[in-house]
Short mmCIF file of C-alpha atoms and ligand atoms in Angstrom, two decimals:
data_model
loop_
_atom_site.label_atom_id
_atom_site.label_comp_id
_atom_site.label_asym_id
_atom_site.label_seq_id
_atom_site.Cartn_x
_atom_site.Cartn_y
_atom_site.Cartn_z
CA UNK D 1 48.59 153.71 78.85
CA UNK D 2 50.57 155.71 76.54
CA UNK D 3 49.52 159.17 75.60
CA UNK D 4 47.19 159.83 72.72
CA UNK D 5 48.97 159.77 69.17
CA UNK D 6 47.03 159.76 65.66
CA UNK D 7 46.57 155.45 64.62
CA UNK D 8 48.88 156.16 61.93
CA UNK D 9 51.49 157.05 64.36
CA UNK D 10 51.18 153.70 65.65
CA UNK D 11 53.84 151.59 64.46
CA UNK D 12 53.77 147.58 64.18
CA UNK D 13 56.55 145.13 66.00
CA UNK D 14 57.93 144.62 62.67
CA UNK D 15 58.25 148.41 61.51
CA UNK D 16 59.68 149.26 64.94
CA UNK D 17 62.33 146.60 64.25
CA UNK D 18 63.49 147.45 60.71
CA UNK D 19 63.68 150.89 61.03
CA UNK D 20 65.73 150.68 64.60
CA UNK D 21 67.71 147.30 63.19
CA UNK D 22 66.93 145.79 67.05
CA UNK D 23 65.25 142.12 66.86
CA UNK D 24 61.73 142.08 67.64
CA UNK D 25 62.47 139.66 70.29
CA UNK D 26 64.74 142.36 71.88
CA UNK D 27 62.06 144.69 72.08
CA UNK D 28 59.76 142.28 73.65
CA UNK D 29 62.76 141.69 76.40
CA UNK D 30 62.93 146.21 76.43
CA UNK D 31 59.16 146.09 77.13
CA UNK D 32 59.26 143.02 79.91
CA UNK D 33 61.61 145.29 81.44
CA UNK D 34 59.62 148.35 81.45
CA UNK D 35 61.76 150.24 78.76
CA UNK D 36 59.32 150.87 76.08
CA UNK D 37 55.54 150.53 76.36
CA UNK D 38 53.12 149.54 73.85
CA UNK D 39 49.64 149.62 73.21
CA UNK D 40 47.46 146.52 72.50
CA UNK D 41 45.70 147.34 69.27
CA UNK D 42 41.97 145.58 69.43
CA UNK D 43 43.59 142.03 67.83
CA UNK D 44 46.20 142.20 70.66
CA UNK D 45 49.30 142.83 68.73
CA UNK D 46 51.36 145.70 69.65
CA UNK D 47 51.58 149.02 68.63
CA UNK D 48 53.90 151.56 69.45
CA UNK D 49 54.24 155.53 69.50
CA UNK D 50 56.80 156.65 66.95
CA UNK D 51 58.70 158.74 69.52
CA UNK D 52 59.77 155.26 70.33
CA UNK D 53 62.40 154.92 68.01
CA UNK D 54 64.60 157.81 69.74
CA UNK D 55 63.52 155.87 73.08
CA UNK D 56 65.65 152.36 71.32
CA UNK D 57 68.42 154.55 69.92
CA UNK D 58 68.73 155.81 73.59
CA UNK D 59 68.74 152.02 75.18
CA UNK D 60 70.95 150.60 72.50
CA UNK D 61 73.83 153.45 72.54
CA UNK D 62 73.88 153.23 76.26
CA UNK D 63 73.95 149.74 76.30
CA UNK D 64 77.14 150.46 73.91
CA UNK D 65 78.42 152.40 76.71
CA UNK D 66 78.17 150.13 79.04
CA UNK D 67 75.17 150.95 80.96
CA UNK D 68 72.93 148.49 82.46
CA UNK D 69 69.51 148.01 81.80
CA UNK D 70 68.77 148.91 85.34
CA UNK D 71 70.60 152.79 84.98
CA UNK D 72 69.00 153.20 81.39
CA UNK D 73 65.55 152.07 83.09
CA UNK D 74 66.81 154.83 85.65
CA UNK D 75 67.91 157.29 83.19
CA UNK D 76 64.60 156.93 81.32
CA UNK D 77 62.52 157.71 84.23
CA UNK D 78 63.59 161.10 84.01
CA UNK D 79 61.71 161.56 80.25
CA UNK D 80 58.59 163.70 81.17
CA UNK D 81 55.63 160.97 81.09
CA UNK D 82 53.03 163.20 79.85
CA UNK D 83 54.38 164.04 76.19
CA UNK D 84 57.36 162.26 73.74
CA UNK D 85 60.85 163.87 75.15
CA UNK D 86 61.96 166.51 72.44
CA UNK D 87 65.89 166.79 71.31
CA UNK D 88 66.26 168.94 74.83
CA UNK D 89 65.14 166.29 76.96
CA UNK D 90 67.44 163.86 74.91
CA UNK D 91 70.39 165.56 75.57
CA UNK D 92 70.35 166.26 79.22
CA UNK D 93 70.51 162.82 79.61
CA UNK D 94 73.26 161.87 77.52
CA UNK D 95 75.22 164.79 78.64
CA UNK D 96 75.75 162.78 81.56
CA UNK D 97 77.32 160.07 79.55
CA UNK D 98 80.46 161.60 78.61
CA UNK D 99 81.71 160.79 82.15
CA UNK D 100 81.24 156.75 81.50
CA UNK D 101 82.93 157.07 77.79
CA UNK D 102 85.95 158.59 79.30
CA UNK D 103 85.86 155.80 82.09
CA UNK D 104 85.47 152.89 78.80
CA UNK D 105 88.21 154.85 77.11
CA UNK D 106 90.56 154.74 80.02
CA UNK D 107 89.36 150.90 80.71
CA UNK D 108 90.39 150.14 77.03
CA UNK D 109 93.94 151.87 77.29
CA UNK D 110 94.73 150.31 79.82
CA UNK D 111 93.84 146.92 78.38
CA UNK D 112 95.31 147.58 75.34
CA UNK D 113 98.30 148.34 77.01
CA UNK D 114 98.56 145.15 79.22
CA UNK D 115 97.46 143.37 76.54
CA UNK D 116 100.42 141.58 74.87
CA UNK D 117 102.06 141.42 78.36
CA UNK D 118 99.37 139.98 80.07
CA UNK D 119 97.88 137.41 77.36
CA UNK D 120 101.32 135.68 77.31
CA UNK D 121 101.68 136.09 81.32
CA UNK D 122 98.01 134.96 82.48
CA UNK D 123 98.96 135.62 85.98
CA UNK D 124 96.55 138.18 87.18
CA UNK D 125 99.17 139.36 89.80
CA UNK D 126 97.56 141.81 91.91
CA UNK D 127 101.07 142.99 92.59
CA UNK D 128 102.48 143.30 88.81
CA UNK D 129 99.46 143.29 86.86
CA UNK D 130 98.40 146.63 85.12
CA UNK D 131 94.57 144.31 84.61
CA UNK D 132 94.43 142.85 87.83
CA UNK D 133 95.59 145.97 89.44
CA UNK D 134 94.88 149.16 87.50
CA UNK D 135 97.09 152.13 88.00
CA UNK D 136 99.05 149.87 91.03
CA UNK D 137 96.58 150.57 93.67
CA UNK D 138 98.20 148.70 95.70
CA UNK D 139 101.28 150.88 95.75
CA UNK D 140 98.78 153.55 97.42
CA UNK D 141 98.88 151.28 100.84
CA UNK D 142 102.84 151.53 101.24
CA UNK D 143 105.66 149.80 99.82
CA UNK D 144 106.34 146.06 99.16
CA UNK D 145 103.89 142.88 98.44
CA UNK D 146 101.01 145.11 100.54
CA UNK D 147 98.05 142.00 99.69
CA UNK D 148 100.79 139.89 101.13
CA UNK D 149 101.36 141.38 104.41
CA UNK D 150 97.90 141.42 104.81
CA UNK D 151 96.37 144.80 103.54
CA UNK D 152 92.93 144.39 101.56
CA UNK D 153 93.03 145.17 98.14
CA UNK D 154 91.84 148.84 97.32
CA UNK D 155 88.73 149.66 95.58
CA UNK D 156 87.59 151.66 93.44
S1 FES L 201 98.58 138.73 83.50
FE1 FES L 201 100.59 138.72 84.27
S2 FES L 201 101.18 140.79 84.20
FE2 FES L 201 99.09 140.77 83.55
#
């Protein structure tokens, strides 16, 4: 049951999805998945609190982050449940985020770097390969072919 809002704070499927550019079947798959909520209006379509929009903005830059639906779900449940977040509420959960864009940035050097190398190599080497093994963490274990002498590969 979503909290009380004015009916003309209701917004239809279709007004949700123009003014957030996300397909309406994508926010039928948000809502399956406990994301969003909606109310059933008295013909059975949906409706849906305004404060909603900030709620997609939120699933669709973390998405862009890399986030899984699963952590947003997570990171959502922390949005008080009794009244629409405000801009405070917003950004103690995104704060957290800077964390995971320094880890994509770092991800993306790092391909970027390997990447004319690597796309006319293909080998994956866990040995030579700045892809297959980021920052050599191999070399960590010791010197020489470590996966070959029979260490496990390092993780993490
Ligand atoms: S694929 Fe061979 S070095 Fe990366």
């Amino acid at each position: 049951m979503l909290p009380l809002y004015g009916v003309s704070a209701l917004l239809t499927i279709g007004e949700v999805s123009r003014r957030s550019g996300v397909a309406a079947s994508a926010l039928r798959f948000y809502e399956e998945r406990s994301l969003i909520t909606s109310d059933r209006a008295g013909s059975g379509h949906r409706r849906y609190p305004r404060p909603v929009l900030r709620r997609i903005a939120f699933i669709v830059f973390a998405q862009r982050i890399g986030l899984t639906l699963e952590e947003i779900g997570a990171e959502l449940a922390k949005l008080p449940p009794d009244r629409a977040p405000v801009r405070r509420d917003w950004s103690r959960l995104s704060s957290r985020w800077t964390v995971r864009i320094d880890e994509r940035i770092a991800e993306l050097e790092r391909l970027k770097a390997g990447l004319t190398e690597c796309i006319g190599c293909g080998c994956l080497s866990l040995e030579r390969c700045r892809l297959a093994n980021p920052d050599d963490r191999a070399a960590r274990l010791g010197p020489g072919p470590r996966y070959w002498i029979g260490d496990r590969p390092v993780m993490g």
